Coordinates of C-alpha atoms and ligand atoms in Angstrom, one line a residue:
M222 CA 7.2 17.2 1.7
P223 CA 9.2 14.0 3.0
A224 CA 13.6 13.2 2.2
E225 CA 15.0 10.5 -0.2
R226 CA 17.1 8.3 2.0
I227 CA 17.4 6.3 -0.5
R228 CA 18.1 5.5 -4.7
V229 CA 18.1 3.1 -6.5
E230 CA 19.6 3.2 -10.3
G231 CA 19.8 1.0 -13.1
V232 CA 21.1 -1.5 -9.8
I233 CA 22.8 -5.4 -11.9
K234 CA 23.6 -8.7 -10.1
L235 CA 25.1 -11.0 -10.9
F236 CA 26.9 -13.6 -9.4
G237 CA 29.0 -16.0 -10.5
E238 CA 33.4 -16.0 -11.8
R239 CA 32.1 -14.1 -15.1
A240 CA 30.2 -11.7 -14.2
H241 CA 31.3 -9.4 -16.2
E242 CA 31.4 -11.4 -19.3
G243 CA 27.3 -11.4 -17.8
L244 CA 27.2 -8.6 -17.5
D245 CA 27.7 -8.0 -21.9
L246 CA 26.2 -10.5 -22.2
L247 CA 22.9 -9.0 -20.3
R248 CA 23.5 -6.0 -21.8
K249 CA 23.8 -7.5 -25.7
G250 CA 20.2 -7.8 -25.0
A251 CA 20.7 -12.2 -23.4
G252 CA 18.1 -13.4 -21.2
K253 CA 18.7 -14.8 -18.0
D254 CA 19.0 -18.3 -19.2
A255 CA 21.6 -17.6 -22.4
I256 CA 23.2 -15.5 -19.9
R257 CA 24.4 -18.4 -17.3
E258 CA 24.4 -21.0 -20.6
R259 CA 26.9 -18.6 -22.2
S260 CA 29.3 -17.4 -19.5
G261 CA 27.2 -19.6 -16.3
A262 CA 26.1 -16.2 -14.8
V263 CA 23.4 -16.1 -13.1
L264 CA 21.3 -12.7 -13.1
G265 CA 20.0 -12.3 -9.2
L266 CA 19.1 -8.1 -9.9
D267 CA 18.4 -6.6 -14.1
N268 CA 18.2 -3.2 -14.1
V269 CA 17.1 -2.1 -10.7
S270 CA 15.7 1.2 -9.5
F271 CA 13.2 2.4 -7.3
T272 CA 13.5 5.2 -4.1
V273 CA 12.8 5.1 -0.1
E274 CA 11.8 8.0 1.5
E275 CA 12.3 9.2 5.4
G276 CA 9.6 7.2 7.0
E277 CA 8.3 4.8 5.2
I278 CA 8.5 1.2 4.8
L279 CA 8.6 0.3 1.1
V280 CA 7.9 -3.6 1.0
V281 CA 9.4 -5.8 -1.7
M282 CA 7.6 -8.6 -2.8
G283 CA 8.3 -11.5 -5.1
L284 CA 8.8 -15.1 -6.4
S285 CA 10.5 -16.8 -4.2
G286 CA 14.4 -16.2 -6.2
S287 CA 12.8 -13.3 -8.0
G288 CA 15.7 -11.3 -6.4
K289 CA 14.5 -9.3 -2.9
S290 CA 17.3 -10.5 -0.4
T291 CA 19.5 -10.1 -3.0
M292 CA 18.4 -6.7 -3.6
L293 CA 17.5 -5.8 -0.1
R294 CA 21.2 -7.2 0.8
C295 CA 23.1 -4.6 -2.0
L296 CA 22.1 -1.4 -0.5
N297 CA 24.2 -2.8 2.4
R298 CA 26.5 -4.3 0.0
L299 CA 26.7 -7.6 1.1
V300 CA 25.9 -8.0 -1.8
E301 CA 28.2 -6.4 -4.3
P302 CA 26.0 -4.7 -7.3
T303 CA 27.6 -5.2 -10.2
A304 CA 26.9 -2.1 -11.9
G305 CA 24.9 0.7 -11.1
S306 CA 24.0 3.1 -8.1
I307 CA 22.9 3.1 -3.9
R308 CA 23.1 6.2 -2.5
V309 CA 22.2 6.3 0.8
D310 CA 21.2 10.1 2.6
G311 CA 23.0 11.2 -0.8
V312 CA 26.6 8.8 -0.2
E313 CA 27.0 7.2 -3.4
V314 CA 27.4 3.5 -1.2
T315 CA 28.7 1.6 -4.3
T316 CA 32.1 3.1 -4.3
L317 CA 32.6 3.3 -1.1
G318 CA 36.2 1.7 0.7
S319 CA 36.2 -0.8 3.0
K320 CA 36.9 1.1 6.9
A321 CA 33.8 3.5 5.1
L322 CA 31.3 1.3 4.6
R323 CA 31.8 -0.5 7.3
E324 CA 31.4 2.6 9.1
F325 CA 27.9 3.4 7.5
R326 CA 26.4 0.7 7.1
R327 CA 26.8 0.4 11.5
Q328 CA 25.6 3.5 11.2
T329 CA 23.0 3.6 9.4
F330 CA 21.5 0.2 8.5
G331 CA 19.9 -2.0 11.4
M332 CA 19.0 -5.7 9.8
V333 CA 16.3 -8.4 11.0
F334 CA 16.5 -11.8 9.1
Q335 CA 13.5 -14.1 9.2
H336 CA 16.3 -16.7 11.2
F337 CA 16.4 -14.2 14.2
A338 CA 20.0 -15.3 14.5
L339 CA 20.0 -15.3 18.0
F340 CA 23.7 -16.8 19.4
P341 CA 22.4 -20.1 21.6
N342 CA 23.7 -18.9 24.8
R343 CA 24.2 -15.7 24.8
T344 CA 21.2 -13.9 27.2
I345 CA 18.5 -11.7 25.4
A346 CA 20.0 -8.8 26.3
E347 CA 23.7 -9.5 25.7
N348 CA 22.0 -10.4 22.3
V349 CA 20.4 -6.6 22.1
E350 CA 23.2 -5.3 22.7
Y351 CA 25.6 -6.9 20.5
G352 CA 25.9 -4.4 18.2
L353 CA 26.5 -2.0 20.4
E354 CA 29.6 -3.9 22.5
V355 CA 31.3 -4.2 18.7
Q356 CA 31.0 -0.5 18.4
G357 CA 33.1 -0.5 21.8
V358 CA 30.0 0.9 24.0
A359 CA 30.9 0.3 27.4
P360 CA 29.2 -1.4 29.7
A361 CA 27.2 0.0 31.2
E362 CA 25.7 2.0 28.2
R363 CA 25.0 -0.7 26.6
R364 CA 22.7 -2.5 28.9
R365 CA 20.6 1.0 29.5
R366 CA 20.1 1.5 26.1
A367 CA 19.9 -2.6 25.5
L368 CA 17.0 -2.8 28.0
E369 CA 15.4 0.2 26.5
S370 CA 14.8 -1.2 23.2
I371 CA 13.7 -4.8 24.7
E372 CA 11.4 -3.0 26.9
L373 CA 10.1 -1.4 23.2
V374 CA 9.4 -5.1 21.7
G375 CA 7.3 -6.2 24.1
L376 CA 10.1 -7.8 26.0
R377 CA 10.0 -5.6 29.0
G378 CA 11.2 -9.2 32.2
W379 CA 12.5 -11.2 29.8
D380 CA 16.6 -9.6 29.0
A381 CA 17.6 -12.5 31.2
K382 CA 16.7 -15.4 29.6
L383 CA 17.9 -17.8 26.7
P384 CA 16.5 -17.3 22.9
S385 CA 15.2 -21.0 23.4
Q386 CA 13.7 -20.1 26.7
L387 CA 11.0 -17.3 24.0
S388 CA 9.1 -19.0 21.9
G389 CA 9.3 -17.5 18.0
G390 CA 7.2 -15.1 18.7
M391 CA 9.0 -13.2 21.2
Q392 CA 12.7 -14.4 19.5
Q393 CA 12.0 -11.8 17.0
R394 CA 11.4 -9.5 18.8
A395 CA 14.4 -9.8 20.8
G396 CA 16.1 -9.1 16.7
L397 CA 14.2 -6.1 16.6
A398 CA 14.9 -5.2 19.8
R399 CA 19.4 -5.8 18.4
A400 CA 18.2 -3.7 15.0
L401 CA 17.0 -0.7 17.0
C402 CA 19.0 -1.2 19.3
V403 CA 22.2 0.4 17.5
D404 CA 19.8 3.4 16.4
A405 CA 20.6 2.9 12.8
D406 CA 17.8 4.0 11.6
I407 CA 16.7 2.4 8.0
L408 CA 16.0 -0.7 9.1
L409 CA 16.2 -4.1 6.5
M410 CA 14.6 -6.9 6.7
D411 CA 14.7 -9.9 5.1
E412 CA 11.6 -12.3 5.9
A413 CA 11.4 -10.9 9.4
F414 CA 7.7 -12.4 10.0
S415 CA 7.4 -15.3 7.1
A416 CA 8.3 -18.1 10.1
L417 CA 5.9 -16.9 12.3
D418 CA 2.7 -18.4 13.9
P419 CA -0.5 -15.7 10.9
L420 CA -1.7 -14.6 14.2
I421 CA 1.7 -13.9 16.4
R422 CA 2.8 -11.5 13.0
R423 CA 0.0 -10.0 12.6
E424 CA 0.6 -8.4 16.0
M425 CA 3.9 -8.3 15.0
Q426 CA 3.4 -6.3 11.9
D427 CA 0.7 -3.8 13.8
E428 CA 3.9 -3.2 16.6
L429 CA 6.8 -2.5 13.6
V430 CA 4.6 -0.3 12.3
S431 CA 3.9 1.5 15.4
L432 CA 8.0 2.1 15.8
Q433 CA 8.2 2.9 12.4
R434 CA 6.0 5.4 13.9
N435 CA 6.9 6.5 16.8
L436 CA 10.8 6.4 16.6
R437 CA 10.8 7.7 12.0
K438 CA 12.3 4.6 11.5
T439 CA 12.1 3.8 7.0
V440 CA 11.8 0.1 6.7
V441 CA 13.1 -1.6 3.5
F442 CA 10.7 -5.4 4.1
V443 CA 11.0 -7.9 2.6
S444 CA 7.9 -10.4 1.8
H445 CA 6.5 -12.4 -1.0
D446 CA 2.9 -11.5 1.0
L447 CA 0.7 -9.5 -0.4
D448 CA -1.7 -9.2 3.1
E449 CA 2.1 -8.6 4.8
A450 CA 2.9 -6.0 2.4
I451 CA -1.4 -4.9 2.8
H452 CA -1.5 -5.0 6.4
L453 CA 2.0 -2.9 6.6
G454 CA 1.0 0.5 4.2
G455 CA 3.6 2.3 2.1
R456 CA 4.4 1.1 -1.0
I457 CA 5.5 -2.0 -2.5
V458 CA 7.4 -2.8 -5.2
L459 CA 6.8 -6.3 -7.3
M460 CA 10.0 -8.1 -8.1
R461 CA 10.1 -10.8 -10.9
D462 CA 13.3 -12.6 -12.4
G463 CA 15.9 -9.6 -10.9
A464 CA 13.5 -7.0 -12.2
I465 CA 10.5 -4.2 -10.8
V466 CA 7.2 -5.2 -12.3
Q467 CA 5.2 -2.7 -11.0
A468 CA 5.8 -0.5 -7.9
G469 CA 3.1 1.5 -6.1
S470 CA 0.7 1.4 -3.9
A471 CA -2.0 -1.7 -2.2
E472 CA -4.8 -0.1 -3.3
E473 CA -3.1 1.0 -7.2
I474 CA -1.6 -3.0 -7.5
L475 CA -4.9 -4.5 -6.7
L476 CA -7.0 -1.3 -9.0
A477 CA -4.4 -2.3 -11.8
P478 CA -1.9 -5.5 -11.9
A479 CA 0.7 -4.8 -14.4
D480 CA 0.9 -8.0 -15.9
D481 CA -0.5 -11.9 -14.6
Y482 CA 2.2 -12.3 -12.7
V483 CA 1.2 -9.5 -9.9
R484 CA -2.4 -9.8 -10.5
R485 CA -2.1 -13.5 -8.9
F486 CA -0.4 -12.1 -5.7
A487 CA -3.9 -10.2 -5.4
E488 CA -6.3 -12.9 -6.4
H489 CA -6.8 -14.0 -2.2
I490 CA -7.2 -10.4 -1.3
D491 CA -10.4 -8.4 0.2
V492 CA -10.4 -5.3 -1.7
S493 CA -12.6 -3.9 -0.1
S494 CA -10.5 -3.6 3.3
V495 CA -7.6 -1.3 0.8
L496 CA -9.7 0.0 -1.6
T497 CA -10.7 3.2 -0.7
L498 CA -13.4 5.3 -1.9
G499 CA -11.3 8.3 -3.1
R500 CA -10.6 5.7 -5.7
L501 CA -13.9 4.7 -7.0
V502 CA -16.3 8.2 -6.2
D503 CA -18.2 8.8 -9.9
E504 CA -17.0 12.2 -10.4
T505 CA -19.3 13.5 -12.4
P506 CA -22.5 12.0 -11.3
P507 CA -26.2 13.1 -12.5
L508 CA -26.3 16.9 -9.6
L509 CA -28.9 19.1 -9.8
P510 CA -28.0 22.0 -7.5
E511 CA -30.3 23.2 -5.0
S512 CA -31.9 26.6 -5.7
L513 CA -33.6 25.0 -8.9
H514 CA -36.9 24.2 -9.4
A515 CA -38.8 21.6 -10.7
E516 CA -40.1 22.9 -13.9
D517 CA -36.4 23.5 -15.0
A518 CA -35.5 20.2 -14.1
W519 CA -37.2 18.0 -15.2
P520 CA -36.6 18.5 -18.5
L521 CA -33.1 17.5 -17.1
V522 CA -34.6 14.0 -15.5
E523 CA -37.0 13.1 -17.8
T524 CA -35.6 11.0 -20.4
R525 CA -32.7 9.8 -19.2
A526 CA -31.5 10.0 -15.3
P527 CA -31.9 7.2 -12.3
D528 CA -34.6 7.3 -10.0
E529 CA -32.8 9.6 -7.4
V530 CA -30.4 12.4 -8.4
L531 CA -28.8 13.7 -5.5
V532 CA -29.5 17.3 -4.7
V533 CA -25.7 20.2 -4.6
T534 CA -25.7 23.5 -3.2
C535 CA -25.6 26.7 -6.4
D536 CA -21.3 26.4 -5.8
R537 CA -21.0 22.1 -6.0
H538 CA -19.7 22.2 -2.5
M539 CA -21.4 20.7 -0.9
P540 CA -23.8 17.5 -1.4
V541 CA -27.1 18.1 -0.2
G542 CA -29.8 15.5 -0.7
R543 CA -31.6 13.8 -2.9
V544 CA -34.9 14.0 -5.1
S545 CA -36.6 11.0 -6.9
R546 CA -38.1 11.9 -10.3
D547 CA -41.1 11.1 -8.8
R548 CA -40.9 14.2 -6.8
L549 CA -40.0 16.2 -9.6
G550 CA -42.9 14.8 -11.7
A551 CA -45.9 15.2 -9.1
P552 CA -48.8 18.2 -10.1
G553 CA -47.3 19.9 -6.5
A554 CA -43.8 20.4 -8.4
R555 CA -44.2 23.2 -10.3
G556 CA -43.2 26.3 -8.8
R557 CA -41.4 24.4 -5.5
R558 CA -37.2 25.1 -5.4
L559 CA -35.6 21.2 -5.6
D560 CA -34.5 21.7 -2.0
A561 CA -37.8 21.8 -1.1
L562 CA -38.9 18.4 -2.2
M563 CA -36.1 16.1 -1.2
D564 CA -36.7 12.5 -0.2
G565 CA -34.1 13.2 2.4
G566 CA -31.0 13.6 2.7
I567 CA -27.9 12.1 1.2
A568 CA -24.8 9.7 3.3
R569 CA -21.6 11.0 3.3
A570 CA -18.6 9.3 4.0
R571 CA -14.5 10.2 3.7
S572 CA -12.8 9.9 0.2
T573 CA -9.5 8.0 2.9
D574 CA -12.0 5.2 4.4
V575 CA -12.3 2.1 3.2
L576 CA -14.7 0.2 1.1
R577 CA -15.2 -1.5 3.7
T578 CA -16.2 0.8 6.5
V579 CA -19.5 1.4 4.4
L580 CA -20.5 -1.6 2.8
P581 CA -23.5 -1.9 5.4
L582 CA -24.2 2.3 4.8
L583 CA -24.6 1.7 1.3
A584 CA -26.8 -1.3 1.5
R585 CA -29.3 0.8 2.8
E586 CA -28.6 3.3 0.4
P587 CA -29.6 2.5 -3.6
L588 CA -28.9 6.1 -5.0
G589 CA -24.7 5.8 -3.1
I590 CA -23.0 7.6 -0.6
A591 CA -21.7 11.8 -1.2
V592 CA -17.9 11.6 -0.5
V593 CA -16.1 14.7 0.5
D594 CA -12.9 15.3 1.6
E595 CA -11.1 16.3 4.8
H596 CA -13.7 19.7 5.2
N597 CA -16.2 18.9 3.6
R598 CA -16.3 19.4 0.3
F599 CA -18.2 17.3 -2.3
L600 CA -16.2 15.1 -4.2
G601 CA -18.5 12.4 -6.0
L602 CA -20.9 10.0 -5.2
L603 CA -19.9 6.1 -4.8
T604 CA -22.8 4.4 -6.8
R605 CA -22.9 0.7 -5.6
E606 CA -22.1 -0.3 -9.8
R607 CA -18.8 1.3 -8.9
V608 CA -18.4 -1.1 -5.7
L609 CA -20.0 -3.7 -7.4
H610 CA -17.6 -3.3 -10.3
A611 CA -14.0 -2.7 -8.0
L612 CA -15.7 -6.3 -6.1
A613 CA -15.9 -7.5 -9.3
R614 CA -12.0 -6.5 -10.5
T615 CA -13.9 -5.4 -13.8
R616 CA -14.3 -1.1 -14.6
P617 CA -17.2 0.3 -15.3
G618 CA -18.4 0.1 -19.5
D619 CA -16.6 -3.1 -19.4
G620 CA -18.8 -5.4 -20.7
E621 CA -18.6 -8.1 -18.7
W622 CA -20.7 -7.4 -16.4
N623 CA -24.1 -4.6 -16.3
G624 CA -24.4 -3.2 -13.3
S625 CA -27.8 -1.3 -14.4
T626 CA -31.0 -3.1 -13.0
P627 CA -34.3 -1.5 -15.2
A628 CA -36.3 0.5 -12.6
P629 CA -40.4 -1.0 -12.4
G630 CA -42.2 2.2 -14.0
A631 CA -43.5 4.0 -10.9
F632 CA -42.7 6.7 -12.9
P633 CA -46.2 8.9 -14.9
S634 CA -47.3 7.1 -17.3
S635 CA -47.0 10.5 -19.5
H636 CA -44.2 10.7 -19.2
S637 CA -42.3 7.3 -18.9
T638 CA -40.7 8.0 -23.0
R639 CA -37.1 6.8 -21.7
S640 CA -36.3 2.7 -21.8
A641 CA -35.4 1.2 -18.6
T642 CA -32.8 -0.5 -20.0
T643 CA -31.1 2.4 -21.4
V644 CA -30.6 3.7 -17.7
S645 CA -27.1 4.2 -15.6
T646 CA -26.1 6.5 -13.1
G647 CA -23.1 7.3 -15.6
L648 CA -24.6 9.7 -17.9
P649 CA -24.0 13.1 -18.0
L650 CA -26.8 15.0 -16.7
T651 CA -25.8 19.5 -17.6
F652 CA -25.4 21.2 -14.3
P653 CA -27.6 24.6 -16.3
A654 CA -25.7 27.7 -15.2
Ligands
ATP983 N1 25.8 -15.9 -3.7 C1 24.1 -16.6 -4.6 N2 25.2 -17.4 -5.8 C2 24.5 -18.0 -7.2 N3 23.4 -17.6 -7.0 C3 22.5 -16.9 -6.0 C4 23.1 -16.2 -5.0 N4 22.5 -15.7 -3.9 C5 21.3 -15.3 -5.5 N5 21.3 -16.1 -5.6 C6 20.7 -15.9 -7.8 O1 19.9 -14.7 -7.4 C7 18.1 -15.0 -7.7 C8 17.9 -14.7 -6.9 O2 18.0 -14.3 -5.3 P1 17.3 -14.6 -4.3 O3 18.1 -15.0 -2.8 O4 17.9 -12.5 -4.0 O5 15.8 -14.3 -4.4 P2 15.0 -14.3 -3.6 O6 13.8 -13.1 -4.1 O7 15.1 -13.3 -1.7 O8 13.7 -15.7 -2.6 P3 14.0 -16.7 -1.5 O9 12.0 -15.9 -1.2 O10 13.2 -17.1 -1.9 O11 14.1 -15.7 -0.1 C9 18.4 -16.4 -8.1 O12 18.4 -17.1 -8.9 C10 19.7 -17.4 -6.5 O13 19.6 -18.6 -6.9
MG984 MG1 15.0 -14.2 0.3

């Protein structure tokens, strides 16, 4: 299990000279506006708690003014929290004296800002090595390390140029190199890519992810863009008015947004590229064991099964194929095992695959796709109905949308006691012992 690097608990920030009056008001239940009216203090953070694990990218999101930068800056006390606890590697940051704080900042954090904050009259190498210069590292050593970082971010050969000779994207790479150069292993990044063109931005996101993996950095990344958060992967903390409204994976946020504020962030997102099959799968689909004989299977499917039923191994661990009602009900079926009557195999996909990659396959597979884990063990069935609900952002059974399609009347009429409109793939067909 990855180690916890940062633990933020109950952090409150009030800006203004009468912050402590504001704190009293907040503790008595006053809201942001009332606090400002009565004490002049601005509520920047309202009881924020979260943790960051070793080697993860945590994305702090929210609209402008929601408190993202304030939160990030509290971590290294560029902004002083008014109350609450911040522990980094077990050290309580809020009580460090000024000398210890400086040392701690230097050793622990690298920061990257939206506007690259490069010195215009220093070369890229001189900018990148600045942190080491401040630390008193010898010139040759700091240049060596600067060139290493410059190479890491893909700026090899640009070290002797001035920032003005580089494009915005390249300047941001230099900003990243500067943060990497000091060897601090927690990166704090505030809208670091927001000023970049979309394509360059995407490139930088990819690069950050690969750097973070290779260098085992822990990253806290502020963004107002859910698409960026999804691309960076990892967990998301969503803020509004200084408080956290929801925390979780992109999938969790898309599948169950806490409220309309969160939903608005998710509106333009292509859910099929985020949702993984494991989240969408029907874990209790109708299924039959392969060793069953047709005449024993028939009563189970006769009145209330879909047109095709999944066939699995007797231990339920592996999907084997599918059998149609037509076949089961056909005159020659009696006495035969299901594995001899199957209409074909069943398509499989991994639970960790994202939905988008299996959509073409699903289009060809009316019954659905058997979803398996990394050991090929059966987890459940991904049906078209489930997928359509996910894409429409409704839940099966919501009533907003009815996914069941009436089956054509191809079934032998003597057996046809079911009503087509009651057919649902979600019915609990029991597995005979
Ligand atoms: N130095 C300050 N003095 C007074 N109020 C401040 C100060 N810094 C931030 N605030 C207030 O705290 C709240 C949170 O601001 P913050 O800058 O953290 O938001 P943000 O989410 O980073 O926004 P943006 O996306 O625009 O960067 C806002 O209401 C802001 O006005
Ligand atoms: Mg900000």
